[in-house]
CSV table of C-alpha atoms in Angstrom, one decimal:
chain,number,residue,atom,x,y,z
A,1,ASP,CA,10.3,14.4,-14.8
A,2,THR,CA,10.5,12.0,-11.8
A,3,ILE,CA,13.2,9.5,-12.4
A,4,PRO,CA,12.6,6.5,-10.3
A,5,ASP,CA,15.4,4.2,-9.4
A,6,VAL,CA,14.6,1.1,-11.3
A,7,GLY,CA,15.6,-1.2,-8.3
A,8,VAL,CA,12.6,0.0,-6.5
A,9,PHE,CA,10.2,-1.1,-9.1
A,10,PRO,CA,8.3,-4.4,-8.4
A,11,ALA,CA,9.1,-7.6,-10.3
A,12,GLN,CA,6.0,-9.2,-11.8
A,13,LEU,CA,4.2,-11.3,-9.4
A,14,ALA,CA,3.7,-14.8,-10.1
A,15,HIS,CA,0.2,-16.1,-10.0
A,16,ASP,CA,1.0,-19.7,-9.5
A,17,VAL,CA,2.7,-20.6,-6.1
A,18,PRO,CA,5.6,-23.1,-6.9
A,19,CYS,CA,4.5,-26.7,-6.3
A,20,ASP,CA,6.2,-28.7,-3.6
A,21,LEU,CA,5.7,-32.1,-2.2
A,22,GLU,CA,2.5,-31.2,-0.3
A,23,CYS,CA,0.5,-28.6,-2.2
A,24,GLN,CA,0.3,-25.8,-4.7
A,25,GLY,CA,-1.8,-22.7,-4.9
A,26,THR,CA,-3.3,-19.8,-7.0
A,27,LEU,CA,-2.8,-16.1,-6.0
A,28,ASN,CA,-5.4,-13.7,-7.1
A,29,LEU,CA,-4.7,-10.1,-5.9
A,30,LYS,CA,-6.6,-6.9,-6.7
A,31,LEU,CA,-4.6,-3.6,-6.0
A,32,ALA,CA,-5.3,-0.1,-5.9
A,33,THR,CA,-3.6,3.3,-4.9
A,34,CYS,CA,-4.6,6.8,-4.8
A,35,ASN,CA,-3.7,10.3,-3.5
A,36,VAL,CA,-6.5,11.1,-1.0
A,37,LEU,CA,-5.3,14.7,-0.6
A,38,SER,CA,-6.6,14.8,3.0
A,39,LEU,CA,-8.2,12.7,5.6
A,40,LYS,CA,-8.0,15.4,8.3
A,41,PRO,CA,-11.3,16.3,10.1
A,42,GLY,CA,-12.8,19.6,9.0
A,43,LYS,CA,-13.0,22.6,11.5
A,44,PRO,CA,-16.1,22.2,13.7
A,45,GLY,CA,-19.1,24.4,12.2
A,46,THR,CA,-17.6,25.1,9.0
A,47,GLN,CA,-19.0,22.2,6.8
A,48,SER,CA,-22.8,21.7,5.9
A,49,ALA,CA,-24.3,18.1,6.5
A,50,PRO,CA,-23.4,16.9,2.9
A,51,GLU,CA,-19.7,18.5,3.0
A,52,HIS,CA,-19.0,16.8,6.3
A,53,LEU,CA,-19.2,13.4,4.6
A,54,THR,CA,-16.2,14.3,2.3
A,55,VAL,CA,-13.6,15.0,5.0
A,56,GLY,CA,-12.1,13.4,8.1
A,57,PRO,CA,-13.4,10.0,9.5
A,58,SER,CA,-16.6,10.0,7.4
A,59,ARG,CA,-14.4,10.3,4.1
A,60,GLN,CA,-12.2,7.6,5.2
A,61,ASP,CA,-15.1,5.2,6.0
A,62,SER,CA,-16.7,5.9,2.7
A,63,LEU,CA,-13.5,5.3,0.7
A,64,LEU,CA,-13.0,1.9,2.8
A,65,ALA,CA,-16.6,0.9,2.1
A,66,GLN,CA,-15.9,1.6,-1.8
A,67,PHE,CA,-12.5,-0.4,-1.7
A,68,ASP,CA,-14.3,-3.1,0.1
A,69,ASP,CA,-17.2,-3.2,-2.5
A,70,GLU,CA,-14.8,-3.5,-5.3
A,71,GLY,CA,-13.0,-6.4,-3.6
A,72,VAL,CA,-9.6,-4.7,-3.3
A,73,HIS,CA,-7.2,-6.8,-1.3
A,74,ILE,CA,-4.4,-4.4,-0.7
A,75,PHE,CA,-4.4,-0.6,-1.1
A,76,ALA,CA,-2.3,2.5,-0.5
A,77,TRP,CA,-3.0,6.0,0.0
A,78,GLN,CA,-0.8,9.0,0.0
A,79,GLU,CA,-1.1,12.5,1.5
A,80,THR,CA,-3.6,11.5,4.4
A,81,ARG,CA,-2.2,14.5,6.2
A,82,LEU,CA,-2.8,12.9,9.6
A,83,ARG,CA,-0.4,13.7,12.2
A,84,LYS,CA,-1.4,11.4,14.9
A,85,ALA,CA,0.1,7.9,14.8
A,86,SER,CA,-2.5,5.1,15.3
A,87,ASN,CA,-2.7,1.4,15.3
A,88,ARG,CA,-6.7,1.2,15.0
A,89,HIS,CA,-7.8,-1.2,12.3
A,90,ASP,CA,-11.1,-1.4,10.6
A,91,GLU,CA,-13.5,-4.2,10.6
A,92,ARG,CA,-12.7,-4.8,6.9
A,93,TYR,CA,-9.1,-3.7,6.6
A,94,TRP,CA,-6.1,-4.1,8.5
A,95,LEU,CA,-4.7,-0.4,8.6
A,96,PHE,CA,-1.1,0.6,8.7
A,97,ARG,CA,-0.2,4.3,8.9
A,98,SER,CA,2.8,6.5,8.5
A,99,PRO,CA,1.9,9.9,10.1
A,100,ALA,CA,2.3,13.3,8.3
A,101,ASN,CA,5.2,15.6,9.3
A,102,ALA,CA,5.0,18.3,12.1
A,103,GLN,CA,3.6,20.7,9.5
A,104,GLY,CA,0.7,18.3,8.5
A,105,HIS,CA,2.2,17.3,5.0
A,106,TYR,CA,2.1,13.8,3.4
A,107,GLY,CA,1.1,10.8,5.6
A,108,MET,CA,0.6,7.4,4.1
A,109,LEU,CA,-1.8,4.3,4.9
A,110,ILE,CA,-1.8,1.0,3.6
A,111,GLY,CA,-4.8,-1.4,4.0
A,112,ILE,CA,-4.9,-5.1,3.7
A,113,HIS,CA,-8.2,-7.0,3.5
A,114,ARG,CA,-9.1,-9.0,6.6
A,115,THR,CA,-11.8,-11.4,5.3
A,116,LEU,CA,-11.2,-11.3,1.4
A,117,PRO,CA,-9.2,-14.5,0.4
A,118,ILE,CA,-6.2,-13.9,-1.7
A,119,GLY,CA,-6.1,-17.3,-3.3
A,120,ILE,CA,-6.6,-21.0,-2.9
A,121,VAL,CA,-4.2,-23.6,-1.8
A,122,ASP,CA,-4.8,-27.0,-3.2
A,123,HIS,CA,-3.5,-29.9,-0.8
A,124,GLY,CA,-4.6,-32.6,-3.0
A,125,LYS,CA,-7.8,-33.9,-1.5
A,126,GLN,CA,-9.1,-30.6,-0.5
A,127,GLU,CA,-8.7,-26.9,-1.3
A,128,SER,CA,-8.6,-24.0,1.3
A,129,GLU,CA,-8.9,-20.3,1.0
A,130,VAL,CA,-6.0,-18.1,2.1
A,131,PHE,CA,-6.2,-14.9,3.9
A,132,ILE,CA,-3.8,-12.4,5.1
A,133,GLN,CA,-3.5,-12.2,8.9
A,134,GLU,CA,-2.3,-9.5,11.1
A,135,HIS,CA,0.7,-11.4,12.4
A,136,GLU,CA,1.8,-12.0,8.8
A,137,VAL,CA,2.4,-8.3,8.2
A,138,ALA,CA,5.2,-6.3,9.7
A,139,VAL,CA,6.4,-2.6,9.2
A,140,VAL,CA,9.7,-2.4,7.8
A,141,ALA,CA,10.1,1.5,7.4
A,142,THR,CA,7.9,4.6,7.9
A,143,THR,CA,8.8,8.1,7.2
A,144,PRO,CA,5.9,10.9,6.4
A,145,ARG,CA,6.6,10.4,2.9
A,146,PHE,CA,6.8,6.6,2.2
A,147,MET,CA,6.0,3.4,4.1
A,148,ILE,CA,7.2,-0.2,3.4
A,149,LEU,CA,5.5,-3.2,4.8
A,150,ARG,CA,6.6,-7.0,4.9
A,151,VAL,CA,3.9,-9.7,4.0
A,152,LYS,CA,4.8,-13.2,4.6
A,153,ASN,CA,1.9,-15.5,3.8
A,154,PRO,CA,1.6,-19.1,2.4
A,155,LEU,CA,0.7,-17.5,-0.9
A,156,LEU,CA,2.4,-14.1,-0.8
A,157,ARG,CA,5.8,-13.1,0.1
A,158,CYS,CA,6.6,-9.5,-0.8
A,159,LEU,CA,7.2,-5.9,0.3
A,160,VAL,CA,4.4,-3.4,-0.1
A,161,ILE,CA,5.8,0.1,-0.7
A,162,THR,CA,3.8,3.3,-0.8
A,163,GLY,CA,5.1,6.8,-1.2
A,164,HIS,CA,4.7,10.4,-2.5
A,165,ALA,CA,7.4,11.3,-4.9
A,166,PRO,CA,8.7,15.0,-5.3
A,167,HIS,CA,6.8,16.7,-8.1
A,168,THR,CA,8.1,17.2,-11.6
A,169,GLY,CA,9.3,20.8,-11.0
A,170,ALA,CA,11.6,19.6,-8.3
A,171,GLU,CA,15.5,19.6,-8.8
A,172,PRO,CA,16.7,16.4,-10.4
A,173,ASP,CA,19.0,15.6,-7.7
A,174,ILE,CA,16.0,15.9,-5.2
A,175,ILE,CA,13.8,13.5,-7.2
A,176,ARG,CA,16.6,10.9,-7.4
A,177,ASP,CA,17.6,11.2,-3.8
A,178,TRP,CA,14.1,10.5,-2.7
A,179,TRP,CA,13.8,7.3,-4.9
A,180,HIS,CA,17.3,6.3,-3.6
A,181,SER,CA,16.0,6.9,0.1
A,182,VAL,CA,13.2,4.4,-0.5
A,183,ALA,CA,15.4,1.8,-2.1
A,184,SER,CA,17.9,2.1,0.6
A,185,ALA,CA,15.2,1.8,3.4
A,186,ILE,CA,14.7,-1.8,2.3
A,187,PRO,CA,17.0,-4.0,4.6
A,188,ALA,CA,19.3,-6.4,3.0
A,189,PRO,CA,17.5,-9.5,4.1
A,190,TYR,CA,14.7,-8.4,2.0
A,191,SER,CA,16.6,-7.1,-1.0
A,192,HIS,CA,15.6,-10.0,-3.2
A,193,TRP,CA,12.0,-10.0,-2.2
A,194,GLN,CA,9.2,-9.2,-4.7
A,195,CYS,CA,7.8,-5.6,-4.4
A,196,ILE,CA,4.3,-4.1,-4.9
A,197,LEU,CA,4.8,-0.4,-5.6
A,198,LEU,CA,1.9,1.8,-4.9
A,199,VAL,CA,2.9,5.3,-5.2
A,200,ASP,CA,2.0,8.8,-6.3
A,201,ALA,CA,5.0,9.0,-8.5
A,202,ASN,CA,4.3,12.4,-9.8
A,203,ALA,CA,5.5,11.1,-13.1
A,204,ARG,CA,4.2,10.2,-16.6
A,205,ILE,CA,4.4,6.6,-17.7
A,206,GLY,CA,4.1,4.9,-21.1
A,207,ALA,CA,6.3,6.9,-23.2
A,208,GLU,CA,8.9,3.9,-23.3
A,209,PRO,CA,7.3,0.5,-22.9
A,210,ASN,CA,9.0,-1.7,-20.5
A,211,ALA,CA,8.5,-4.9,-18.3
A,212,HIS,CA,6.3,-2.7,-15.9
A,213,VAL,CA,4.2,-0.7,-18.4
């Protein structure tokens, strides 16, 4: 089975922002992750009208609409299989992409909601909603098989990590090396930051209860 490096797993995010002399806040995040198998457009003329809605841009827009309807603040998709790099955002989500490799394998995408508040800050006399702005997000590392973002916001300071781990039939050394490569891609200044891990781990969980399961 896949054996993740425990250092990669996220510490539990606190819901209450530490109180200081000026204000305190409440963080409320809804997260999601899934392997989308492909967002590549189909070949021209090969899909009927209903089928073309399940591939390419139409499928991406449908998925974005569903995540928006469910109130998801941050999501990750694995195996987009899109080789072209793009910085194009969506009206609902800031979108950050890691392209697939030259053979069209893997590919990552992380979306962060633009208009859905992640919580509230109480300034004493008034409360204000907090949103994640584009300038508060930075790409830390990208490969076709994983991506790491840094989010630094008044309510949330963390790394968001998505990836596609080797399948359970791979050699144990390959599996371990992949997880170590993700961990080693985190720069030293962020080594103590909390992490949100949104991956296709190709692993079974729950056999041994722990802090994360």
